[in-house]
JSON list of C-alpha atoms in Angstrom, two decimals:
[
{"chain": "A", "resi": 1, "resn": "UNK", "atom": "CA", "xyz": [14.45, 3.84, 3.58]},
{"chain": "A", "resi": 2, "resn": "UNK", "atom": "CA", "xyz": [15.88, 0.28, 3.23]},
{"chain": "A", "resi": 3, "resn": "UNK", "atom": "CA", "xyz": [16.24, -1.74, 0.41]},
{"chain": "A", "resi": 4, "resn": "UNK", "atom": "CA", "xyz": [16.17, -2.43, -3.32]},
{"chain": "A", "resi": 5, "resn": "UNK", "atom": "CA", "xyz": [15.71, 0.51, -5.92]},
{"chain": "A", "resi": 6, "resn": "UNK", "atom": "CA", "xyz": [14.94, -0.76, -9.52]},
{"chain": "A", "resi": 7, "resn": "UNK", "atom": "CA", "xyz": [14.56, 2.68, -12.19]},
{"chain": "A", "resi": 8, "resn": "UNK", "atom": "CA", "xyz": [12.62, 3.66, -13.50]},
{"chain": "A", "resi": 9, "resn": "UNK", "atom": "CA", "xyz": [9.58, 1.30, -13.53]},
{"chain": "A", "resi": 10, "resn": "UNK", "atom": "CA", "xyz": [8.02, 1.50, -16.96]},
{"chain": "A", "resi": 11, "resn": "UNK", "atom": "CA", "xyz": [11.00, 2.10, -19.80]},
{"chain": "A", "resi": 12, "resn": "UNK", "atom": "CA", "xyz": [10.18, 2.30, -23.51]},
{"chain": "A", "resi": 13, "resn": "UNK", "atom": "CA", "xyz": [12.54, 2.48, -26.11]},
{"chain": "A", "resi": 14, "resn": "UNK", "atom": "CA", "xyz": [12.70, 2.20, -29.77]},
{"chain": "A", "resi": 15, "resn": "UNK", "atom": "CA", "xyz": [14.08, -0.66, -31.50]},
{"chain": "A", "resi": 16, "resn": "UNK", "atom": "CA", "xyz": [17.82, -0.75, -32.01]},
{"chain": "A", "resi": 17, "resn": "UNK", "atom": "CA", "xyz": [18.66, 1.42, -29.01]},
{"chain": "A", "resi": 18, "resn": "UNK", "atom": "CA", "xyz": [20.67, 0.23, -26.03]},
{"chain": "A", "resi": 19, "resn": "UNK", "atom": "CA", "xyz": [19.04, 0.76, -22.65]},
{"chain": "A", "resi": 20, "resn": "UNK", "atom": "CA", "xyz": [20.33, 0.76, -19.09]},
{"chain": "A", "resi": 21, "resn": "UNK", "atom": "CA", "xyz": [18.29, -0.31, -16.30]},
{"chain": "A", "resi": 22, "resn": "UNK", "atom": "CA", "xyz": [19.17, 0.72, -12.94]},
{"chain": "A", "resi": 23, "resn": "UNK", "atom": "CA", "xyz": [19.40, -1.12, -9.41]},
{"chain": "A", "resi": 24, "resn": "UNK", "atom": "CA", "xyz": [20.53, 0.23, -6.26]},
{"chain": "A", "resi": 25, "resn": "UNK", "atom": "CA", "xyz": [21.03, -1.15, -3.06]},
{"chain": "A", "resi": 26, "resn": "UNK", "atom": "CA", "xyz": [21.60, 0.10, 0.61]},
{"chain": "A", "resi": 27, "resn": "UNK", "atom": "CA", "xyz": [21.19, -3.77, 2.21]},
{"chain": "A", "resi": 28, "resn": "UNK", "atom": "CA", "xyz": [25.12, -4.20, 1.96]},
{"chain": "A", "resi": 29, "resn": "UNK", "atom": "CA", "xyz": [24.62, -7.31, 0.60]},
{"chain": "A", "resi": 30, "resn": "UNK", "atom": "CA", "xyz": [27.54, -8.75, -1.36]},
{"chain": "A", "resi": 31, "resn": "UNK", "atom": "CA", "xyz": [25.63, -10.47, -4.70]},
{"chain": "A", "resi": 32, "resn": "UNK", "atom": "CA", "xyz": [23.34, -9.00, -6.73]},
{"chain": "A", "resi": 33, "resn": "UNK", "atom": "CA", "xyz": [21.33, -10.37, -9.21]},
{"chain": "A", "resi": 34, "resn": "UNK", "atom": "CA", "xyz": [19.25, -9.79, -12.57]},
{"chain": "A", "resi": 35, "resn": "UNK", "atom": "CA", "xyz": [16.63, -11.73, -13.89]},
{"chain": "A", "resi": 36, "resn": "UNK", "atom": "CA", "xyz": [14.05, -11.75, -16.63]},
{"chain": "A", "resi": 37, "resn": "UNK", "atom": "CA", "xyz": [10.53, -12.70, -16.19]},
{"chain": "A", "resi": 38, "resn": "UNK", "atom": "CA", "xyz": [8.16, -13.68, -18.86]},
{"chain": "A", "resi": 39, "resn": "UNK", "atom": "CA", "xyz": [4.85, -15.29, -18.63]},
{"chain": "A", "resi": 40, "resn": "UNK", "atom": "CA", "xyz": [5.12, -18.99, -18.33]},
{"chain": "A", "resi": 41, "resn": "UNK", "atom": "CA", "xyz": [8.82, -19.18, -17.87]},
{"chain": "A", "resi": 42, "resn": "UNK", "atom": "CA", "xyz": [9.70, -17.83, -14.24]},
{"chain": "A", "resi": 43, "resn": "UNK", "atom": "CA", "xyz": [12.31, -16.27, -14.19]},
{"chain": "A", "resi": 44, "resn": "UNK", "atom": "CA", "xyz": [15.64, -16.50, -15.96]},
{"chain": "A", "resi": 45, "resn": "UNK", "atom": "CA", "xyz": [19.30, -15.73, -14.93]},
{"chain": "A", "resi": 46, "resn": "UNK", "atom": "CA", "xyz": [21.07, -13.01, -16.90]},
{"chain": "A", "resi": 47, "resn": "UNK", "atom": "CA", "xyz": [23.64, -12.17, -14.79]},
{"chain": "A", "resi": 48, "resn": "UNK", "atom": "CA", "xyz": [25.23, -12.26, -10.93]},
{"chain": "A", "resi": 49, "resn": "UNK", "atom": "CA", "xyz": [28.02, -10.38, -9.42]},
{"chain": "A", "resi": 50, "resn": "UNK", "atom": "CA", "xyz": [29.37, -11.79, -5.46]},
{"chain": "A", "resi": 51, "resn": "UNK", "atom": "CA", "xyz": [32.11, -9.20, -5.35]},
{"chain": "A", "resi": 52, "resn": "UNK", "atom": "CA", "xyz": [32.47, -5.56, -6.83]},
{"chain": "A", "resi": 53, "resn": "UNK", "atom": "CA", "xyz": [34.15, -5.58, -10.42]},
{"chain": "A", "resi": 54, "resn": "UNK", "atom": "CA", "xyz": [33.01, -9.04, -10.34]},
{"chain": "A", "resi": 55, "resn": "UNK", "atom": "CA", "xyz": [30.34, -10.80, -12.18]},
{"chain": "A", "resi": 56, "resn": "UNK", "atom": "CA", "xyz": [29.30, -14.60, -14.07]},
{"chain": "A", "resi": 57, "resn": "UNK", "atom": "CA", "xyz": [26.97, -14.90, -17.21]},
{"chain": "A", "resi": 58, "resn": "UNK", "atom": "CA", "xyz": [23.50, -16.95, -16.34]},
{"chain": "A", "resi": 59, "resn": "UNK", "atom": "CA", "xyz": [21.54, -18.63, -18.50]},
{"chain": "A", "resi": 60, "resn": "UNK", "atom": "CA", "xyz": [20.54, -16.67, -20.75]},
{"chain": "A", "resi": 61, "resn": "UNK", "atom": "CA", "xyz": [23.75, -13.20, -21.18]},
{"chain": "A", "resi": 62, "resn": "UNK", "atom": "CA", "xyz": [23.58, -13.06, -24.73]},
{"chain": "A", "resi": 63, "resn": "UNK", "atom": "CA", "xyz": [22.39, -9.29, -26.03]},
{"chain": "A", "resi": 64, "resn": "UNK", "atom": "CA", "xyz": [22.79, -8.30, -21.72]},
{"chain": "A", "resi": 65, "resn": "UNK", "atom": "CA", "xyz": [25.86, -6.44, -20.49]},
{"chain": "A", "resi": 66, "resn": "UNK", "atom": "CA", "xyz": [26.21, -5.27, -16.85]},
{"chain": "A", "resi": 67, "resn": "UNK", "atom": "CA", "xyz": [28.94, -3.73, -14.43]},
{"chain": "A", "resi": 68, "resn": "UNK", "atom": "CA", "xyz": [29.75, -4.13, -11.09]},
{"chain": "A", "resi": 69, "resn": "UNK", "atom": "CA", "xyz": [31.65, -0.66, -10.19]},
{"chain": "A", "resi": 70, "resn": "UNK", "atom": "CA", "xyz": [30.48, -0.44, -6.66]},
{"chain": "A", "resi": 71, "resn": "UNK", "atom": "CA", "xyz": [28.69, -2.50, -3.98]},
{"chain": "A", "resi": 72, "resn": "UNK", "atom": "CA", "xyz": [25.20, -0.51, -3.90]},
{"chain": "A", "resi": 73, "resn": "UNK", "atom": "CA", "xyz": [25.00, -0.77, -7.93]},
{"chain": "A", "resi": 74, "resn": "UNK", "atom": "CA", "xyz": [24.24, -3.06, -10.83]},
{"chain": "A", "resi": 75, "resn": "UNK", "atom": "CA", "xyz": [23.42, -1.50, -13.30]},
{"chain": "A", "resi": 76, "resn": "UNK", "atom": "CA", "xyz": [22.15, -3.93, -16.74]},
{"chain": "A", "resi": 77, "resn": "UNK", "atom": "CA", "xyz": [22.59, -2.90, -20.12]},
{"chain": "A", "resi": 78, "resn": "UNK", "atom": "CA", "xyz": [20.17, -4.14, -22.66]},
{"chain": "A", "resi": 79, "resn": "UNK", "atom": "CA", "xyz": [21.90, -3.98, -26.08]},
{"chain": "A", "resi": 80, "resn": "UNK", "atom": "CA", "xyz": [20.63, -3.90, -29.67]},
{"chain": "A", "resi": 81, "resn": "UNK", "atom": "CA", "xyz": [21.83, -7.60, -30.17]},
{"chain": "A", "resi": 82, "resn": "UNK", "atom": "CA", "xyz": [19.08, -8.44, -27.53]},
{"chain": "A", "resi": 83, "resn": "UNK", "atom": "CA", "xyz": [16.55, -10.28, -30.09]},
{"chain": "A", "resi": 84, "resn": "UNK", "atom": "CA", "xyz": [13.54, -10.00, -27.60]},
{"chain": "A", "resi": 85, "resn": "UNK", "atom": "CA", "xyz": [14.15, -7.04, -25.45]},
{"chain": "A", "resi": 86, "resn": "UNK", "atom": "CA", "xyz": [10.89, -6.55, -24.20]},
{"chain": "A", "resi": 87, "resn": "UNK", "atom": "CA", "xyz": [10.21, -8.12, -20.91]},
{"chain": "A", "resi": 88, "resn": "UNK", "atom": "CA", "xyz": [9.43, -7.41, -17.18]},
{"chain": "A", "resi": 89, "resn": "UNK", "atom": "CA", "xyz": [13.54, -7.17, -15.53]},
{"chain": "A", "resi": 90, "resn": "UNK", "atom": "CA", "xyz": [13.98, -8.10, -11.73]},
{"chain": "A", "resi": 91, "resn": "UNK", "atom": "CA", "xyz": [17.23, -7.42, -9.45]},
{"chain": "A", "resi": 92, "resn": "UNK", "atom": "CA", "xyz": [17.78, -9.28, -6.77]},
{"chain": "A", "resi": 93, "resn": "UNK", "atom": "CA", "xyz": [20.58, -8.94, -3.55]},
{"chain": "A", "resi": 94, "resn": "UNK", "atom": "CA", "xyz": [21.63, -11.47, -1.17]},
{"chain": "A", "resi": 95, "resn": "UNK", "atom": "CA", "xyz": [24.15, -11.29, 1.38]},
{"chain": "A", "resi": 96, "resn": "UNK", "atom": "CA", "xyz": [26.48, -13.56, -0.67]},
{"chain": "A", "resi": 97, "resn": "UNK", "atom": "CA", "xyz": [30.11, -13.79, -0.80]},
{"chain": "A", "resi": 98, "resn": "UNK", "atom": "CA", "xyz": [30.80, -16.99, 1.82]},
{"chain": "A", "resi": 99, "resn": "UNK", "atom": "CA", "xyz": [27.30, -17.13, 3.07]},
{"chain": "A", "resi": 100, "resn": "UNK", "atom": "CA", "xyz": [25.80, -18.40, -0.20]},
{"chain": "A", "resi": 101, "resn": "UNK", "atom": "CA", "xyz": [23.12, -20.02, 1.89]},
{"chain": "A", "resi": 102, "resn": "UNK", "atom": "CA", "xyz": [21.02, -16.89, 2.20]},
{"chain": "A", "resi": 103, "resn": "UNK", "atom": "CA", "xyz": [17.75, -15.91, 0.28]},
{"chain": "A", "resi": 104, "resn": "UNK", "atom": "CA", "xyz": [17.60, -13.36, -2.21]},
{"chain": "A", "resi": 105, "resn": "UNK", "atom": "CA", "xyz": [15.48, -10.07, -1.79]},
{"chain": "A", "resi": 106, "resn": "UNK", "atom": "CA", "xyz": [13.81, -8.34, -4.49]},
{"chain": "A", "resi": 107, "resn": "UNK", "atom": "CA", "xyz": [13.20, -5.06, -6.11]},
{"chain": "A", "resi": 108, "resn": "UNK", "atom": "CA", "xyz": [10.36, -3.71, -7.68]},
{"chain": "A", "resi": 109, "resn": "UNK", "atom": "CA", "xyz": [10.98, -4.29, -11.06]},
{"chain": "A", "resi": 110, "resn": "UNK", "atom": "CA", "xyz": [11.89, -2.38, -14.35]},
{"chain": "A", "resi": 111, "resn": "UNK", "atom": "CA", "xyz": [8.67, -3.10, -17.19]},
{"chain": "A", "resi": 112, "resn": "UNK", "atom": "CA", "xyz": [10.82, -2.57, -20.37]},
{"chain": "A", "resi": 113, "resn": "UNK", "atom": "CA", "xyz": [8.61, -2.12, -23.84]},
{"chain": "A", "resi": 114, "resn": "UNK", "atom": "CA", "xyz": [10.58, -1.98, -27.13]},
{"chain": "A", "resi": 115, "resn": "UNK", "atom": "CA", "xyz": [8.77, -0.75, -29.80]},
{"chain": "B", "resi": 1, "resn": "UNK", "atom": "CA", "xyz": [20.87, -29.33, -18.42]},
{"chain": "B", "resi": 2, "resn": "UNK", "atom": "CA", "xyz": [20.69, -28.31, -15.43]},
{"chain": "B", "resi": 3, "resn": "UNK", "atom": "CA", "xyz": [17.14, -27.37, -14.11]},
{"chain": "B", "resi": 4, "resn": "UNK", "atom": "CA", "xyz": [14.29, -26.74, -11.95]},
{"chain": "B", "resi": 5, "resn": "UNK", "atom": "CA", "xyz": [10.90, -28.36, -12.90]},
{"chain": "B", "resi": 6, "resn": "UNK", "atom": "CA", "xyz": [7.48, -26.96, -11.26]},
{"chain": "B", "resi": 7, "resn": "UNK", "atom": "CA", "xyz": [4.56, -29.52, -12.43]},
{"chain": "B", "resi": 8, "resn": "UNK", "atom": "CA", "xyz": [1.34, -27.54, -12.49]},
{"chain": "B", "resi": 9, "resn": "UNK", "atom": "CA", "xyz": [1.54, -24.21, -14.36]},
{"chain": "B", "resi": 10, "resn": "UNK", "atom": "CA", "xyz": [-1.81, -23.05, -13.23]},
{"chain": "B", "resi": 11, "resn": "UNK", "atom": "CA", "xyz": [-3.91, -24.63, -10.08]},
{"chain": "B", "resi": 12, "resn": "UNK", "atom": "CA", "xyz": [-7.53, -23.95, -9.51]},
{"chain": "B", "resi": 13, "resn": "UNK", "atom": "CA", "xyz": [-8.81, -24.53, -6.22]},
{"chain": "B", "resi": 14, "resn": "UNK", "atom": "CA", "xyz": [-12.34, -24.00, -3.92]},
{"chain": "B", "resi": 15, "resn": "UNK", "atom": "CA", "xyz": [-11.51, -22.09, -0.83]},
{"chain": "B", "resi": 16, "resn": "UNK", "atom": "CA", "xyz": [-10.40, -24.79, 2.30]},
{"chain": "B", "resi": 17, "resn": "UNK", "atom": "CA", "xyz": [-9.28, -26.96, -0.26]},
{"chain": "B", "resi": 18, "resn": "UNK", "atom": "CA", "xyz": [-5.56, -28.36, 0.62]},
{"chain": "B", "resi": 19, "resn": "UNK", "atom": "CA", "xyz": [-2.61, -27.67, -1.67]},
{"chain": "B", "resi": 20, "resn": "UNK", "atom": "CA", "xyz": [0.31, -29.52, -2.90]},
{"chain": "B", "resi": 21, "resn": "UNK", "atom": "CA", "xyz": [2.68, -27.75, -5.38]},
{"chain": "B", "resi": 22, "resn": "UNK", "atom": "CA", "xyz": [5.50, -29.80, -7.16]},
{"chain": "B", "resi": 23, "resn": "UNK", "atom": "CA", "xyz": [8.44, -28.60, -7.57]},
{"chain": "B", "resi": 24, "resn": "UNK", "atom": "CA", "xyz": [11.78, -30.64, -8.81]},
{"chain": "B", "resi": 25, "resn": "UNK", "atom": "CA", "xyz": [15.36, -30.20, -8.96]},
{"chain": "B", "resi": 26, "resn": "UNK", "atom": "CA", "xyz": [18.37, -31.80, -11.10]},
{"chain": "B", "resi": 27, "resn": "UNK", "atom": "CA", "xyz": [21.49, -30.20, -9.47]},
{"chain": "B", "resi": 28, "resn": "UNK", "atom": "CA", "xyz": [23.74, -32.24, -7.34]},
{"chain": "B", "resi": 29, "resn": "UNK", "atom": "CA", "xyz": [25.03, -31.56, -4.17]},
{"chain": "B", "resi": 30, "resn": "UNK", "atom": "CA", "xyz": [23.95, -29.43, -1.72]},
{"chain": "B", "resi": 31, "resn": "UNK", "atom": "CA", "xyz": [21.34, -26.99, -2.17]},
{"chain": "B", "resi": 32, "resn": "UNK", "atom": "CA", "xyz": [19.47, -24.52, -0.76]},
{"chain": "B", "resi": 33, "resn": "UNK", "atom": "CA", "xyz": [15.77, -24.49, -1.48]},
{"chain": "B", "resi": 34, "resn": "UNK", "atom": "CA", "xyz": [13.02, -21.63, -1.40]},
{"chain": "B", "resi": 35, "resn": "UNK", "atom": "CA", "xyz": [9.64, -20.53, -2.25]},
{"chain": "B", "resi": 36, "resn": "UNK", "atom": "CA", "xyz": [8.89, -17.27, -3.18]},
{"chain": "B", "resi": 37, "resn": "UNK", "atom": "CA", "xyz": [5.64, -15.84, -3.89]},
{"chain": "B", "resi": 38, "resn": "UNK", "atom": "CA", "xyz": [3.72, -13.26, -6.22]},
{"chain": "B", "resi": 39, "resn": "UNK", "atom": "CA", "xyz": [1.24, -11.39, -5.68]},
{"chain": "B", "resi": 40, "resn": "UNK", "atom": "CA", "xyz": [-1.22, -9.76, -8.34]},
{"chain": "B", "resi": 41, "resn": "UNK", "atom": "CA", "xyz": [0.98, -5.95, -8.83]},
{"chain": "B", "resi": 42, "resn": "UNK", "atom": "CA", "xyz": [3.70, -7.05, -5.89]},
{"chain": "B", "resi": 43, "resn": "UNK", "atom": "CA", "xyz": [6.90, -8.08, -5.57]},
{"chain": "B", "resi": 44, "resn": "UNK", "atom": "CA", "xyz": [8.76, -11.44, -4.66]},
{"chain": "B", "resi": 45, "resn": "UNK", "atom": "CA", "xyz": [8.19, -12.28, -0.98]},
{"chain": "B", "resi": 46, "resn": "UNK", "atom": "CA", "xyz": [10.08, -15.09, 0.47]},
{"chain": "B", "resi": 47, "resn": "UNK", "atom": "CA", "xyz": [7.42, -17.96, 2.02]},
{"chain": "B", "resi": 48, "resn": "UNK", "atom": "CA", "xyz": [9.95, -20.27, 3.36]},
{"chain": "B", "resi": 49, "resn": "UNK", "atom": "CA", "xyz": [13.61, -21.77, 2.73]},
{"chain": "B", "resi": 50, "resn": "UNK", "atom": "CA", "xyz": [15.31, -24.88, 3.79]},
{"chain": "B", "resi": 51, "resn": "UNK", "atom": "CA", "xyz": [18.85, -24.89, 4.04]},
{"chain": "B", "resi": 52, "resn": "UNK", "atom": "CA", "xyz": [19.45, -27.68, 6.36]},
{"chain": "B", "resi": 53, "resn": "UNK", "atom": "CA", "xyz": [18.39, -29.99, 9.08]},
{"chain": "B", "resi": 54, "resn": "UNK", "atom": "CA", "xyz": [14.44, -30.47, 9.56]},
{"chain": "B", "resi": 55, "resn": "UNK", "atom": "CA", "xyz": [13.23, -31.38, 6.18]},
{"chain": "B", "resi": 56, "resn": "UNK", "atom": "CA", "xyz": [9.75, -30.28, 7.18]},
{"chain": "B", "resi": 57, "resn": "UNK", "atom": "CA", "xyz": [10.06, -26.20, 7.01]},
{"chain": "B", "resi": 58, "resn": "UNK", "atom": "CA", "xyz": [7.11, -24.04, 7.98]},
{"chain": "B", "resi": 59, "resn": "UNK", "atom": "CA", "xyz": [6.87, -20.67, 6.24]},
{"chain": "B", "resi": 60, "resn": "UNK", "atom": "CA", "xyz": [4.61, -17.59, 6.30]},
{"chain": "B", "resi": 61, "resn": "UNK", "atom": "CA", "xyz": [0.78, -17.70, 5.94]},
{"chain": "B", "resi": 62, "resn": "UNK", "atom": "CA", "xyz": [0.39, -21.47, 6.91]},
{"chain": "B", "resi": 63, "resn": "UNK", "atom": "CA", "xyz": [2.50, -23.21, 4.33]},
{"chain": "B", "resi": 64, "resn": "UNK", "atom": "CA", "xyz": [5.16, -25.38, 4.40]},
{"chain": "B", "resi": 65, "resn": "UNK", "atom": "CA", "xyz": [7.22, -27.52, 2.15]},
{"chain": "B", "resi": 66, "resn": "UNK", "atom": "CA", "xyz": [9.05, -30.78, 2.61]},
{"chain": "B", "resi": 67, "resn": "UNK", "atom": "CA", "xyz": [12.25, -31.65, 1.18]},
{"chain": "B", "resi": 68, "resn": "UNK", "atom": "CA", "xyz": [13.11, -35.14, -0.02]},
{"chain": "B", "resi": 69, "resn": "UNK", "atom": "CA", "xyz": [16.63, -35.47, -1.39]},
{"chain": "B", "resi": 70, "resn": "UNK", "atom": "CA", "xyz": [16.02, -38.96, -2.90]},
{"chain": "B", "resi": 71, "resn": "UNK", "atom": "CA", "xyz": [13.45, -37.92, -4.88]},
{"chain": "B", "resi": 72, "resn": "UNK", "atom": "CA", "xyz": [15.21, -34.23, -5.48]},
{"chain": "B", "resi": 73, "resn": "UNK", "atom": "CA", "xyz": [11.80, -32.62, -4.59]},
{"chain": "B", "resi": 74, "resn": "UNK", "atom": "CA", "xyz": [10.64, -29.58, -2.52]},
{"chain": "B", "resi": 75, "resn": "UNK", "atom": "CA", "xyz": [7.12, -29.81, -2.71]},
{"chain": "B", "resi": 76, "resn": "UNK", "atom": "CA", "xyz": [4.97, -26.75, -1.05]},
{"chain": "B", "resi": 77, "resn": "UNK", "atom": "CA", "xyz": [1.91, -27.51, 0.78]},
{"chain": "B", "resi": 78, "resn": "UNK", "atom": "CA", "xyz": [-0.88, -25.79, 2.42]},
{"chain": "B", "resi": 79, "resn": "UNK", "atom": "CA", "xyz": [-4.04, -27.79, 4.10]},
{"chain": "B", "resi": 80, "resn": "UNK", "atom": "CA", "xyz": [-6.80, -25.04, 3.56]},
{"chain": "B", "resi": 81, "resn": "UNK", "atom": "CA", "xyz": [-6.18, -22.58, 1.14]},
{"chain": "B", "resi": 82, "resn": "UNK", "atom": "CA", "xyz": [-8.17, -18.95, 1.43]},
{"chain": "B", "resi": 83, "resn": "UNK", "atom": "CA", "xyz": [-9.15, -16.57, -1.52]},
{"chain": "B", "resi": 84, "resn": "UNK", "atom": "CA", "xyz": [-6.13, -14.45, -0.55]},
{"chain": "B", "resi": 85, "resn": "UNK", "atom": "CA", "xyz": [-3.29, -16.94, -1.62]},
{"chain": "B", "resi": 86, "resn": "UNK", "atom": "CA", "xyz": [-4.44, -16.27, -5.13]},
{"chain": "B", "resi": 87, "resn": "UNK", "atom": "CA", "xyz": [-1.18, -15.78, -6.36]},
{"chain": "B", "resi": 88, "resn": "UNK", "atom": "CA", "xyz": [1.94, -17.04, -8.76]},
{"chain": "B", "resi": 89, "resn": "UNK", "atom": "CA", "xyz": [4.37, -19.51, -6.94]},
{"chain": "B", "resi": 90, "resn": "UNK", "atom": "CA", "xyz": [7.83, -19.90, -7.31]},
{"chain": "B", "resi": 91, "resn": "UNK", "atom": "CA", "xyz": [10.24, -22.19, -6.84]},
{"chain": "B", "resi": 92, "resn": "UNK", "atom": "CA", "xyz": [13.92, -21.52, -6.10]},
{"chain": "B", "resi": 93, "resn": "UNK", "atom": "CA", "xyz": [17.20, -23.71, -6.00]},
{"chain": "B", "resi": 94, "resn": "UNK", "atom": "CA", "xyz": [20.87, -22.49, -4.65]},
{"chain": "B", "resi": 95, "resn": "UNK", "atom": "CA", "xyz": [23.58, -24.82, -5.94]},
{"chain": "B", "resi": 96, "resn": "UNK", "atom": "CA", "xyz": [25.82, -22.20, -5.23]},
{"chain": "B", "resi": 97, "resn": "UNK", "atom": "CA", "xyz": [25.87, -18.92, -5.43]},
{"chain": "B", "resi": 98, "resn": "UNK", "atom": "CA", "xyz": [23.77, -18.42, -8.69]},
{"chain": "B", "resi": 99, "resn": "UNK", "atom": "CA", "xyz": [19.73, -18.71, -7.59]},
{"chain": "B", "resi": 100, "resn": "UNK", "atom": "CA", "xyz": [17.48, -20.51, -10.62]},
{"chain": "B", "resi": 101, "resn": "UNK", "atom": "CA", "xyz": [13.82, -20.63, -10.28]},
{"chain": "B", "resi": 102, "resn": "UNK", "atom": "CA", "xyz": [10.89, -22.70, -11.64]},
{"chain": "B", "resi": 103, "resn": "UNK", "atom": "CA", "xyz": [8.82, -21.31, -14.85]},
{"chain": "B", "resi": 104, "resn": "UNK", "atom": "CA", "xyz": [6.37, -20.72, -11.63]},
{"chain": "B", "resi": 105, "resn": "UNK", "atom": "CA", "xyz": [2.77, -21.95, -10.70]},
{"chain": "B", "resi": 106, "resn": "UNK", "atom": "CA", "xyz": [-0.49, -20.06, -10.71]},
{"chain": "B", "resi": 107, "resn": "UNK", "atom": "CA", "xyz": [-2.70, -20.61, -7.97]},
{"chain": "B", "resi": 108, "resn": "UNK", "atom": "CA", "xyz": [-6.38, -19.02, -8.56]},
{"chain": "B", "resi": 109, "resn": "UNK", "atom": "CA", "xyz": [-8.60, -19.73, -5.12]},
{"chain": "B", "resi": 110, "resn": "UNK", "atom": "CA", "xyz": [-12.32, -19.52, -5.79]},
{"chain": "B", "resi": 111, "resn": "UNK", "atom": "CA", "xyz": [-13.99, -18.14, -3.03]}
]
């Protein structure tokens, strides 16, 4: 089975706690992205990675942390500095790396409630 | 800054009506240009893209979008909408290789 894995879909965590939300791919694409998507404001660039061990803030990195160990993963790491935590988190891959003219492809998406 | 500026935030139309969705862009350069769309409990789907060439690009499900580069605008239309494109709209910009969308448009098609 092709594609995007975002886990798990629904996360809740207390306030104060780190969390880690997961993305896998098997596309062999060379970016991956995260985004955050709130009602009325589209989405938002956290981060984006075109190469393993790689990776550029977007707009809005501050209380985010990610990695970029391996191709197939992306994993994003939503500290306690994160003022606003709770939000609806999207990872996206596109083939990247010299063919930046390609569309991205999306997972399912991670729901994260802080409480 | 810059940005990517979608005009309507939420479009109410009778089925067979036509649609025009706005969508604006202040990066310089080349770009490449998408719509995505949303539907109610799904994920991002891809309508169309323009990366070059024809500025008149036909997507999925009847729509297509036009691309002016004087006017920095990438405009999606479709000229009878059905009950089933009830849905949130996105547009996308590609200065390079970051991707930054629009805050998004909802489109709600009375049947």
């Amino acid at each position: 089975d092709g594609g995007i894995t975002q886990s798990p879909k629904y996360l809740f965590r207390k306030e104060g706690q780190n969390v880690t939300l997961s993305c896998e791919q098997n596309l062999n694409h060379d970016a991956m992205y995260w985004y955050r998507q709130d009602p009325g404001q589209g989405l938002r660039l956290i981060y984006y990675s075109q190469i393993v061990n790689d990776f550029q803030k977007g707009d809005i990195a501050e209380g985010y942390s990610v990695s970029r160990e391996k191709k197939e993963s992306f994993p994003l790491t939503v500290t306690s500095a994160q003022k606003n935590p709770t939000a609806f988190y999207l990872c996206a891959t596109s083939m990247g790396q010299g063919r930046w003219n390609t569309e991205a492809f999306f997972g399912q998406g991670t729901r994260l409630t802080v409480v | 800054a810059q940005s990517v500026s979608q005009h309507n935030h939420h479009v109410i139309l009778s089925e067979a009506a036509s649609l025009e969705l706005g969508c604006n862009y202040s990066y310089g350069g080349t770009v490449n240009l998408f719509w995505y769309v949303q539907y109610p409990g799904q994920h991002l789907q891809l309508l169309l893209k323009y990366f070059s060439g024809d500025p008149l690009v036909k997507g999925i499900k009847g729509f297509e979008a036009e691309f002016i580069k004087s006017k920095f605008s990438f405009n999606l239309r479709k000229p009878s909408v059905q009950w089933s494109d009830t849905a949130e709209y996105f547009c996308a910009v590609k200065p390079g290789n970051d991707m930054r969308f629009g805050a998004g448009t909802r489109l709600t098609v009375k049947p």
